[in-house]
Structure formats: C-alpha cells, structure tokens
Coordinates of C-alpha atoms in Angstrom, one line a residue:
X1 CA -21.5 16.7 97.2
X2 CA -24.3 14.5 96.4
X3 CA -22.4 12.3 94.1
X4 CA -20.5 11.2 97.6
X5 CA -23.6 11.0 99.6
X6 CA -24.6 8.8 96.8
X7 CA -21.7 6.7 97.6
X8 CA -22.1 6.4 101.4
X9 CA -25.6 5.2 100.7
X10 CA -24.7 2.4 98.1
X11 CA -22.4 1.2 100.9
X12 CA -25.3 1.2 103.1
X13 CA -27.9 -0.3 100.7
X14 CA -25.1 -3.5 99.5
X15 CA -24.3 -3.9 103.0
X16 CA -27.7 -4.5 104.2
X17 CA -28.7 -6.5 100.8
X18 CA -25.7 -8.4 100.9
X19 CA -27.2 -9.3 104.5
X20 CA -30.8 -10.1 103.3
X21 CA -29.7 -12.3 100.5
X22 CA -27.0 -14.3 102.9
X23 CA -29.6 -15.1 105.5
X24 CA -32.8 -15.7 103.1
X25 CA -31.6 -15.7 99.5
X26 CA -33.0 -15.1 96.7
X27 CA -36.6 -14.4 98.4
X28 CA -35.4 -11.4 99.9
X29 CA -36.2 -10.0 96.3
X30 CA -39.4 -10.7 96.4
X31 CA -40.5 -10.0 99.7
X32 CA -42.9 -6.5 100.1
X33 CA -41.0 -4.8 103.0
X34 CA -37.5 -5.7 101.1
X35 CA -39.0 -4.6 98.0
X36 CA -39.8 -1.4 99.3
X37 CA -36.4 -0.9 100.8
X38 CA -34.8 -1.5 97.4
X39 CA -37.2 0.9 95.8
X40 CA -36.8 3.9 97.5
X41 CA -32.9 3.3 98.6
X42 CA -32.2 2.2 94.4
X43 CA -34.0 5.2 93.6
X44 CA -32.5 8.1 95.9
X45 CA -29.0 6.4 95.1
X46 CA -29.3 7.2 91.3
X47 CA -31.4 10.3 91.5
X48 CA -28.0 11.4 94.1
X49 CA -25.5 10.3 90.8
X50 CA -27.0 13.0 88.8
X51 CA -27.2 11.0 85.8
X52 CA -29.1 14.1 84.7
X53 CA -28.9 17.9 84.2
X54 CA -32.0 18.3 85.2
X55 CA -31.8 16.7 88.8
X56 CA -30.4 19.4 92.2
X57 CA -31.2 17.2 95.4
X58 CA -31.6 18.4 98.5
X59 CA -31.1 17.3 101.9
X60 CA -35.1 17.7 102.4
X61 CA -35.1 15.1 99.6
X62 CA -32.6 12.7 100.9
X63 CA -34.1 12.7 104.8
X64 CA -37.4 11.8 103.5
X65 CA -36.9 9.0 101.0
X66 CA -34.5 7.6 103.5
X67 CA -36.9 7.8 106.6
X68 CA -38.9 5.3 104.1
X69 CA -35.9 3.4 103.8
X70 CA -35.2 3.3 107.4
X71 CA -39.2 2.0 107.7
X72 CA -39.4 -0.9 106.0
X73 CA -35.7 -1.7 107.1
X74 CA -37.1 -2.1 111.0
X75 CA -40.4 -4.1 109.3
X76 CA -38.0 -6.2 107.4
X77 CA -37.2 -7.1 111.1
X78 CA -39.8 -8.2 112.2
X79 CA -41.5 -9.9 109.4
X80 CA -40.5 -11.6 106.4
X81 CA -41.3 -14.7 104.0
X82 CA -39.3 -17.8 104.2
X83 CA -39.0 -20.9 101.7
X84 CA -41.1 -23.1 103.4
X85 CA -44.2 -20.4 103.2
X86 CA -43.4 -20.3 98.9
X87 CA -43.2 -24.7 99.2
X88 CA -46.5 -24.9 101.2
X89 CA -48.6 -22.6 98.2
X90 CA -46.9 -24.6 95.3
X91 CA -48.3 -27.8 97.2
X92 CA -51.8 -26.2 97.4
X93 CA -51.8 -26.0 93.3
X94 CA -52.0 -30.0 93.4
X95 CA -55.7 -29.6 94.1
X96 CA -57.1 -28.0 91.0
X97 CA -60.8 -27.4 92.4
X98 CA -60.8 -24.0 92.1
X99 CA -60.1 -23.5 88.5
X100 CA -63.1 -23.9 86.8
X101 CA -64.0 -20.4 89.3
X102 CA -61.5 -18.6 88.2
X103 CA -60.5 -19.7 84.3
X104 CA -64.4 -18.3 83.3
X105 CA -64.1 -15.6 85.6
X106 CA -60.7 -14.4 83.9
X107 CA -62.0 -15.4 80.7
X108 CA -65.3 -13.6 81.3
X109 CA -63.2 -10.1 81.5
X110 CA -60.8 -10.9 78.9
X111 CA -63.9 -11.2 76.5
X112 CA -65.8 -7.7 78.2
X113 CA -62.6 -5.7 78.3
X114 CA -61.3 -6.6 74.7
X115 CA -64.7 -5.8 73.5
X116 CA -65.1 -2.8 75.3
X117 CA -61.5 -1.5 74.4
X118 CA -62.6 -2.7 70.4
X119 CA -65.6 -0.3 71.3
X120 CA -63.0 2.6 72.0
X121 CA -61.3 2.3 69.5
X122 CA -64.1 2.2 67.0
X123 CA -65.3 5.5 68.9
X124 CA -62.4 7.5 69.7
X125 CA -59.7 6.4 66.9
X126 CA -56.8 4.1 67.2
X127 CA -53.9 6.1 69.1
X128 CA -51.5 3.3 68.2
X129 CA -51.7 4.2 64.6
X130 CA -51.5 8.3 64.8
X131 CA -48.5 10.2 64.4
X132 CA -48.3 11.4 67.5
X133 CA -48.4 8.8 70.0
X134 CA -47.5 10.6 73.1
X135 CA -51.3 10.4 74.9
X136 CA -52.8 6.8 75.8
X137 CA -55.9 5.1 73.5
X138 CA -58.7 7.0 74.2
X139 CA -61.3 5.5 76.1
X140 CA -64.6 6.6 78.3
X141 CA -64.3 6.4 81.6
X142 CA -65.9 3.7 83.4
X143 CA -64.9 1.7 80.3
X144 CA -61.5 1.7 80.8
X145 CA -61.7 0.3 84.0
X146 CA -63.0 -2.7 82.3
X147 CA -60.2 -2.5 80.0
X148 CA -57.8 -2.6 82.2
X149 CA -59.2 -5.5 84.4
X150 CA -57.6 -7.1 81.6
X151 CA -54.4 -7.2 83.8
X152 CA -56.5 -9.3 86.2
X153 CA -57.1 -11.7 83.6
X154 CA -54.0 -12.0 82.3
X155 CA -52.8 -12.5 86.0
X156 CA -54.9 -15.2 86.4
X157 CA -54.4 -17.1 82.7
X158 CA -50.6 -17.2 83.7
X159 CA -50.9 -19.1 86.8
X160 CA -53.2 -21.4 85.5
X161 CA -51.2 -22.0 82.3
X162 CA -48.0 -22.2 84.2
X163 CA -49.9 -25.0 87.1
X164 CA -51.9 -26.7 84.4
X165 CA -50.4 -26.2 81.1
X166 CA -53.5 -26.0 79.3
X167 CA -53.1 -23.8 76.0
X168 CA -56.4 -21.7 76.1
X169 CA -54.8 -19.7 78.9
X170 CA -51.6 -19.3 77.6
X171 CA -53.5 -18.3 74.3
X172 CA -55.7 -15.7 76.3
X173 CA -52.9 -14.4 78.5
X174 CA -51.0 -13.5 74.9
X175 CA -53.7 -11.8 74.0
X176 CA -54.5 -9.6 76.9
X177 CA -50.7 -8.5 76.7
X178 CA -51.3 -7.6 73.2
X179 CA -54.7 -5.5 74.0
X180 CA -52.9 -4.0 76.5
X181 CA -50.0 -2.3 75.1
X182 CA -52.3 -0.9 72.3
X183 CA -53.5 1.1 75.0
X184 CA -49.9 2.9 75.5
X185 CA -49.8 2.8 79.1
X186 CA -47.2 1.1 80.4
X187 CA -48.3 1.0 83.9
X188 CA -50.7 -2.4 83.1
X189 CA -47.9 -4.5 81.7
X190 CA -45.6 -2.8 84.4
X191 CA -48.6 -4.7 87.0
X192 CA -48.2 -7.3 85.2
X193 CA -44.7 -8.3 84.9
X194 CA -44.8 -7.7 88.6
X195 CA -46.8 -10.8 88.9
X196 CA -45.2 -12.9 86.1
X197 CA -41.6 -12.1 88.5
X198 CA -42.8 -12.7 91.5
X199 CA -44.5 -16.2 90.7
X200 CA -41.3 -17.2 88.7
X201 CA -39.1 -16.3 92.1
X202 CA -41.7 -18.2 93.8
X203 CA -41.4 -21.2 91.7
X204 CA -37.7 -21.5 91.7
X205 CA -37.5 -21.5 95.5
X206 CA -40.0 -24.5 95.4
X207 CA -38.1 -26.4 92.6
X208 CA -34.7 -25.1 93.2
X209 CA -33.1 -28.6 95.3
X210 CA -34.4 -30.7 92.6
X211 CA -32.8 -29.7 89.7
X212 CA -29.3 -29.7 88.3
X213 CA -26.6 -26.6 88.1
X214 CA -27.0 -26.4 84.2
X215 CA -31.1 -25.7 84.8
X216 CA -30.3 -23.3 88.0
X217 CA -28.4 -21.2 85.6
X218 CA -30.3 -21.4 82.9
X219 CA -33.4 -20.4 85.1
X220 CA -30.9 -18.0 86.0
X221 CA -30.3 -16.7 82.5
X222 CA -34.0 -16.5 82.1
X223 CA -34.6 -13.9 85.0
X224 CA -31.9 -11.4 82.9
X225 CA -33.9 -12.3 80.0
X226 CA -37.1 -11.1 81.4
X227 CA -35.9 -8.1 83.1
X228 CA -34.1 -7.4 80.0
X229 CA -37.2 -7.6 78.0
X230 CA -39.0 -5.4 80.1
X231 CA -36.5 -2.8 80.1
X232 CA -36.6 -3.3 76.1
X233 CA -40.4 -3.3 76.2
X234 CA -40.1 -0.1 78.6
X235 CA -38.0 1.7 76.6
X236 CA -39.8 0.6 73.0
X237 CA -43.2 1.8 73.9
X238 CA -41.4 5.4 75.5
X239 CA -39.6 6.0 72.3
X240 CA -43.0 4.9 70.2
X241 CA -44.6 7.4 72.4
X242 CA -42.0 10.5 71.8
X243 CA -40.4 9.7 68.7
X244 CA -43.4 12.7 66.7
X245 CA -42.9 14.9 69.9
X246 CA -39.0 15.3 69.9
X247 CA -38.9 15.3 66.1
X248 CA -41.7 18.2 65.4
X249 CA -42.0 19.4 68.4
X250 CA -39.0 20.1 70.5
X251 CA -36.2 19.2 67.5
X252 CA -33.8 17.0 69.5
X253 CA -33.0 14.1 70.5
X254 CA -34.1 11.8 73.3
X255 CA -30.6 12.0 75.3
X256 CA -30.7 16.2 74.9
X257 CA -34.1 16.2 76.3
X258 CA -33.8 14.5 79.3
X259 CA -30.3 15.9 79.6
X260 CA -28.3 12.3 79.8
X261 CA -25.6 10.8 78.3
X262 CA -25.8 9.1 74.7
X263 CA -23.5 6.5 76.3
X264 CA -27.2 4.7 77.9
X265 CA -29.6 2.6 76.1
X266 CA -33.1 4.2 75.9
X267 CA -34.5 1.4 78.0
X268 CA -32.0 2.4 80.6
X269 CA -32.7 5.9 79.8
X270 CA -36.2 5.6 80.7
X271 CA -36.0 3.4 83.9
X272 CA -34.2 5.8 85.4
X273 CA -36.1 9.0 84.8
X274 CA -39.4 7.2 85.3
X275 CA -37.7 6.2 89.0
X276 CA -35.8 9.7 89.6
X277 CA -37.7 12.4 87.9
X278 CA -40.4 11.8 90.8
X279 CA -38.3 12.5 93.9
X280 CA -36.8 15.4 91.4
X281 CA -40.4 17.1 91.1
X282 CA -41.1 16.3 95.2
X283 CA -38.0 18.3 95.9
X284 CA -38.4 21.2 93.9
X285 CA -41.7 21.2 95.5
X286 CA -41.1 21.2 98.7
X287 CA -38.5 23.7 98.4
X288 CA -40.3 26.7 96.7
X289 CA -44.1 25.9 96.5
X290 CA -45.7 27.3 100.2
X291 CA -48.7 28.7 99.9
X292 CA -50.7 24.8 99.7
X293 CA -53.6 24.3 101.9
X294 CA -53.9 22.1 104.6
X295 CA -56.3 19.0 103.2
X296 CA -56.9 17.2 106.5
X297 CA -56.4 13.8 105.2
X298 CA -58.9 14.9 102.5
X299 CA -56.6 13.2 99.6
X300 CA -55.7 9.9 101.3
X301 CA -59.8 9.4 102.5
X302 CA -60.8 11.3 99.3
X303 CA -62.7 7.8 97.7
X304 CA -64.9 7.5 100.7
X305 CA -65.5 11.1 101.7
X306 CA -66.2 11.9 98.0
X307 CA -68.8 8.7 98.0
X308 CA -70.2 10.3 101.5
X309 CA -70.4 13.2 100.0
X310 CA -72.6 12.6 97.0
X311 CA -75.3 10.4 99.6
X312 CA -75.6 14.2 101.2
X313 CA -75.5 16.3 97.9
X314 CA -72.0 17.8 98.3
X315 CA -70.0 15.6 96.6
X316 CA -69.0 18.9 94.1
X317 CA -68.8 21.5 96.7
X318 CA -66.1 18.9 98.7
X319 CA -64.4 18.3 95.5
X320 CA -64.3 22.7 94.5
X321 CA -62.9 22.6 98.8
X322 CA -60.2 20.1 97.9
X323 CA -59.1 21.8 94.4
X324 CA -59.4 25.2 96.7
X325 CA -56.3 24.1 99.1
X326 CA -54.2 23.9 95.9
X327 CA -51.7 21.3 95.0
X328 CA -48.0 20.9 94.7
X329 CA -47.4 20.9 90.9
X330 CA -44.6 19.3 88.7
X331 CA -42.0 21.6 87.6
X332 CA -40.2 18.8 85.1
X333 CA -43.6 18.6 83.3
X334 CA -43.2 21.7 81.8
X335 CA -39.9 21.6 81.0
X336 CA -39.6 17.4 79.5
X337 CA -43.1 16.3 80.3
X338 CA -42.5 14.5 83.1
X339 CA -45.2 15.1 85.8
X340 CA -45.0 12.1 88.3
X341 CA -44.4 12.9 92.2
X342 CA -44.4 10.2 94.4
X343 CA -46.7 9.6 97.1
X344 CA -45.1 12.1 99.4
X345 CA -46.8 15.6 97.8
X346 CA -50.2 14.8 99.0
X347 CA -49.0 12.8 102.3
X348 CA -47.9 16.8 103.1
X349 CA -50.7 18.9 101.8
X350 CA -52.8 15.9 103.8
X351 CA -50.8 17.4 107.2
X352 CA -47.6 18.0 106.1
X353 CA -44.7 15.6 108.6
X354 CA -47.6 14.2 110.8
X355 CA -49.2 13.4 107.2
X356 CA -46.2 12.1 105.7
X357 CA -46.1 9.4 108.7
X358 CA -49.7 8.3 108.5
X359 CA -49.5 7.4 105.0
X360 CA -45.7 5.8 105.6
X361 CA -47.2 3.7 108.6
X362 CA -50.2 2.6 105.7
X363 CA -47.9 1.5 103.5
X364 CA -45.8 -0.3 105.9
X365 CA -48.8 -1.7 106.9
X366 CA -49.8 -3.0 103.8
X367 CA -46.6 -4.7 103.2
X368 CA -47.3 -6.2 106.6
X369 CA -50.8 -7.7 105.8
X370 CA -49.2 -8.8 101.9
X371 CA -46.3 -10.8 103.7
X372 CA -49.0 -12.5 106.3
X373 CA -51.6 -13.5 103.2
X374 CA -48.8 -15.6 102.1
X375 CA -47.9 -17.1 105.7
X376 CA -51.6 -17.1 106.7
X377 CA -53.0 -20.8 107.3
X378 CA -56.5 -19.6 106.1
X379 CA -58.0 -21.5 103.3
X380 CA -57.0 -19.0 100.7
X381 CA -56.7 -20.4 97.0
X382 CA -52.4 -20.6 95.6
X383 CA -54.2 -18.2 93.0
X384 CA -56.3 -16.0 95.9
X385 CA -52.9 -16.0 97.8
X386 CA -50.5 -14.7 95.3
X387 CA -52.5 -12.5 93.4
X388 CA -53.6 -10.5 96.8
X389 CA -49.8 -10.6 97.9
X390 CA -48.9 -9.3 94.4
X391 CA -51.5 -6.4 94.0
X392 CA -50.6 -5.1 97.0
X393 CA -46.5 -5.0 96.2
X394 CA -47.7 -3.4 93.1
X395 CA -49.7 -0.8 95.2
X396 CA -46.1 -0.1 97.3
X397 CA -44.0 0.3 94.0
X398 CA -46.5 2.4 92.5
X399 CA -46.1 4.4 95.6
X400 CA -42.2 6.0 93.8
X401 CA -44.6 7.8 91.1
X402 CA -47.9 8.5 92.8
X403 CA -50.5 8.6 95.6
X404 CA -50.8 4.8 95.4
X405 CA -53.7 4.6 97.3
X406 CA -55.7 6.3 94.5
X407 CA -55.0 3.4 91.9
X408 CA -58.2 1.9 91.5
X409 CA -57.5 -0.9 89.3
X410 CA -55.1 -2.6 92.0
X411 CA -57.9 -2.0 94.3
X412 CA -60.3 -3.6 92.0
X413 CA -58.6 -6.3 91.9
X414 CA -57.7 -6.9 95.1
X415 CA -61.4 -7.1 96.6
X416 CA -62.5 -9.0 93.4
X417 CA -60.1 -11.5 94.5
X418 CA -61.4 -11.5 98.5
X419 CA -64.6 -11.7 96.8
X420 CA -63.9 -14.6 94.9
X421 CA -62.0 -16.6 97.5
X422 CA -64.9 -15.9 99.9
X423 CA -67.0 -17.3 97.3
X424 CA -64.8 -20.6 96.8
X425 CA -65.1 -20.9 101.0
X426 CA -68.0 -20.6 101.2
X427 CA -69.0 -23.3 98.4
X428 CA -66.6 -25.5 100.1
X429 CA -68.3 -25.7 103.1
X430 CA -71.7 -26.5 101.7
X431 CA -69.7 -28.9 100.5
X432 CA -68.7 -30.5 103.6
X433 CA -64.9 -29.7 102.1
X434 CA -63.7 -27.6 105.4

C-alpha cells in the first residue's frame, strides 16, 4: 500500500518541481523554503518505497512529514530568490575591503581549532587510527566547539579563494577539510559542502549568459561530480566507521544489517538510511511510546531557560524536571545503531500537535528571514550575506535528523557572522564609507 502512496507522491513532488524549475530554474535548488520542500517530500517518498526491511510507515507518519511539505510549499508562494538577487551579491565581491576582517578572523580559528583538536588527540588517542572506528575523535567539551568552528573557517577560505584566488586560503580551506574528517563526524563536512553547493549554484546563475554551451555542461558535469563525491565521501567515512563493528561484532554484512539490497552502492546505502531511518524511529514512536510528559516548550527554549536557570541556582533541578517528562527513544538504535529522529519527537513532548506547529512555523520562519538576508539592501558583506543565508539552510536540513534548533555550532556561527558584519558597519561609517 505504501509503495503506491509513494507513487502518488512522486507525481506530486515532479509536478510541483517541474513547476519551480520552469518558472525560476536552476535557483529553485537552492532556495531555503524549496530546499525544505525537497527535503522532507524526497525523504517520505523513499522511506514509503521500503527500500528496507526495517521500515512499516504509517499514516501518522505520512500526514506529518507532508503537513511540512504542504508548509513550505505555500512559503514558496510567497517568497523566493530570483537571479537578479544572486547577480547583485557577486557585484558586491568587486570591492574587496572587507577581507583583510575576515581572512585573519578565519585564519585565527583555523590555527585555535587545529591546535586544540592536536591537543585532543594528544589527550584522548587518535580514533582515526583504532580498530574500532564507530565513535567520533574524542575531545573535551567546550573544545570541540572550537574544533568545529573549523567549518566556519573553511566556509570563509572558500569564498575568499574562489573571489580572489589567493592560494593561502585555498591552502587553509584543504586543511580544515582534512582536520575535520579525522574527527569522524560527518555532519561538519555535511555543513560544509552545503556551503561549497550553494555558492557554486550561486555563481553559475551570475556567469551563466556569458559563457559557451561546452562550459555550461561542463559546469554541469562538475555539479554530478561533487555530489558524487560527497555521496563517495558519505559512504567512505560510514564504512571506515562500521567495517570493525559488522565484522566482530554483529558478523554480517553492511546490506544484511540495514536490511537492503546488495544491488546499491554503500554511498547510496547510507544516504538513504541517514534520510529515512529518522522518520522510521518518529513513527514507531509515535505509535507505541505514551506515557512522555508534557515539556511546555521546555526543549525548544531549553538554551535560555537552562542559562535562566543557573543565574537563580536551578539550572540542575530544571534539567532532573526535563529528564523527568521522559523522552521518545529510538527503537532502530538498538537494533542497527541508528538513533536519529527528526525534529518532530520533541516538537510533541514540547505540546504535542500545538507543539508540532510552533516549531514548523520557526522553521518556516527561518527560511523566510534566510531568503530576505539575500534580497535585503542592507549593507551586509557578499561573505556576511551568504554565509548567514547558508547556516540557516543548514539549520532546516538538519532539521530531517534532529531538534535543529539545538545545534550550536550553526548558531555559533551565525551570530559570529552578525557580529562581524556589525563590526565592518560600524568601521565603515567612522569611515565616512555609508
């Protein structure tokens, strides 16, 4: 049955692609609300094919995932980037006065994160290297947040390389790709190839009239190429990860585990669990776990009520009254090991449909704000500009495996870079510059 509701909603999701890309083009993949809509309407359609023994949808499932759908459809409406807003950003790279700011500020954490992650390694053992490589590189905890500001820096060196070709950057943005795959999490490089796609869109829609057919298509062949690489990347560092598990541990092979045909690739293989196994875990979840507490918002605000908290003295007894409302858990980590569950566990234990909404109408929201940084007319930086926009879609695509909201990296570097550009403003006009 679900294999032809699968059906009926790939007619759906071509139809309204096929509409996006006729009347904007190639933008349409790049833009949050579309992005979103992609997401979440990709993602139900496969988890709905049953690729895997593991998966049993539910109709639960399928009315949720496409009420998010449905929302960033009806945004999708009502806001959206166009050509000209990519061509006016490319012409702001031809003045160059912010990039002594932000080449030493990206070089400045490129040199504190490598050292501290050198530090962690030192202290803790180099994961990379052990047998069993199914747990990330060690590291303390404030210190990896410095560590993985490295995907801020490596962010940054790429659009400065790519603007002004100078080979420092391009030699520091190899190396913070390096750093941070020794970490074995894949989620940083996923950050960051979000960025490195997203400019390279942009960029062809600024160059695309003034260049021949043969360079089209070979720009063409280059976007395969990447996403290729990534899923190679993806699928290289999963198989790194479980090769010692599967072989001592559960004695089979990669496709018997995760119950899919041999006929895949392994990078293939592990897209699609890491998009499907998620809505998998929310609707088991939702369907036999009941007895979960109502949390009042508590996980969606928990940052700032937790930071409240500790100014009065409470900050533990909040956390023991949050841990006290229980949780919905993963059943597919027990089984395979895969314990990812969207955003949409919390969004109900936070007030169950009503809380579902809020935390829909935030992201939406956020994909709103994203889409008007790039339109705005407010001196933002091309770097300030793209790098906001492209946190934030990170934020909403993050939002198929967890609580987004509670990434603090993306948040990181989201008010670093409104700190920065307030910075740059500010200098301009003592200036006399605006």
């Amino acid at each position: 049955m679900y294999q032809f509701i699968a059906l009926i909603q790939l007619a759906i999701f071509i139809f309204v692609m096929r509409k996006f890309l006729k009347e904007d083009g190639i933008i349409s993949l790049v833009d949050g609300s579309k992005v979103m809509l992609m997401l979440w309407g990709g993602a139900t359609i496969l988890y709905n094919f049953q690729l895997s023994n593991l998966y049993s949808p539910t109709i639960e499932i399928n009315l949720i995932t496409f009420s998010i759908f449905g929302g960033f459809l009806i945004l999708s409406r009502y806001t959206k980037l166009k050509n000209q807003d990519i061509k006016e950003i490319a012409r702001e790279f031809e003045d160059d006065s912010f990039y002594k700011i932000y080449s030493i500020l990206s070089t400045i954490i490129f040199v504190v994160g490598t050292v501290i992650f050198i530090y962690n390694v030192i202290k803790h053992g180099f994961r990379i290297t052990a047998s069993n490589k199914i747990d990330k590189q060690d590291m303390d905890h404030y210190g990896a947040y410095f560590v993985y500001m490295l995907i801020l820096a490596g962010e940054i060196k790429y659009l400065l390389f790519r603007n002004y070709k100078k080979v420092i950057d391009a030699i520091i943005f190899v190396a913070t790709i390096l750093v941070l795959t020794l970490t074995l999490n894949r989620g940083p490089i996923g950050f960051l190839f979000i960025t490195i796609g997203i400019y390279e869109v942009f960029n062809f829609i600024n160059i695309k009239e003034n260049i021949s057919k043969k360079k089209k298509y070979s720009i063409y062949a280059g976007f395969f190429a990447l996403i290729a690489g990534f899923i190679w990347f993806f699928g290289y560092v999963g198989n790194m990860r479980m090769e010692y598990v599967l072989r001592a541990v559960y004695k089979r092979t990669l496709w018997q585990h995760y119950g899919v045909s041999i006929m895949i690739p392994s990078g293939l293989l592990w897209v699609y669990m890491y998009l499907t196994s998620p809505i998998e875990n929310v609707a088991y979840a939702l369907a036999n776990q009941h007895s979960i507490g109502n949390a009042f918002l508590s996980n969606l605000f928990y940052p700032f009520i937790k930071f409240i908290a500790n100014i009065f003295g409470c900050g533990n007894q909040f956390k023991d009254w949050l841990i006290s409302r229980g949780a919905y858990t993963p059943y597919l980590e027990k089984k395979v090991g895969l314990n990812a569950m969207t955003f949409i566990p919390e969004s109900f234990q936070d007030g169950n449909v009503v809380g579902f909404i809020i935390y829909l109408l935030i992201y939406i929201l956020l994909a709103y704000i994203a889409i008007r940084i790039i339109k705005s007319k407010k001196d933002y930086t091309p770097v300030g500009r793209i790098l906001i926009y492209t946190n934030i879609v990170s934020i909403l695509l993050w939002s198929i495996f967890v609580n987004s909201f509670k990434i603090p990296i993306l948040i990181l570097n989201i008010f670093l870079l409104l700190f920065v550009e307030k910075f740059i403003r500010v200098r301009k006009v003592k200036k006399g510059k605006i």
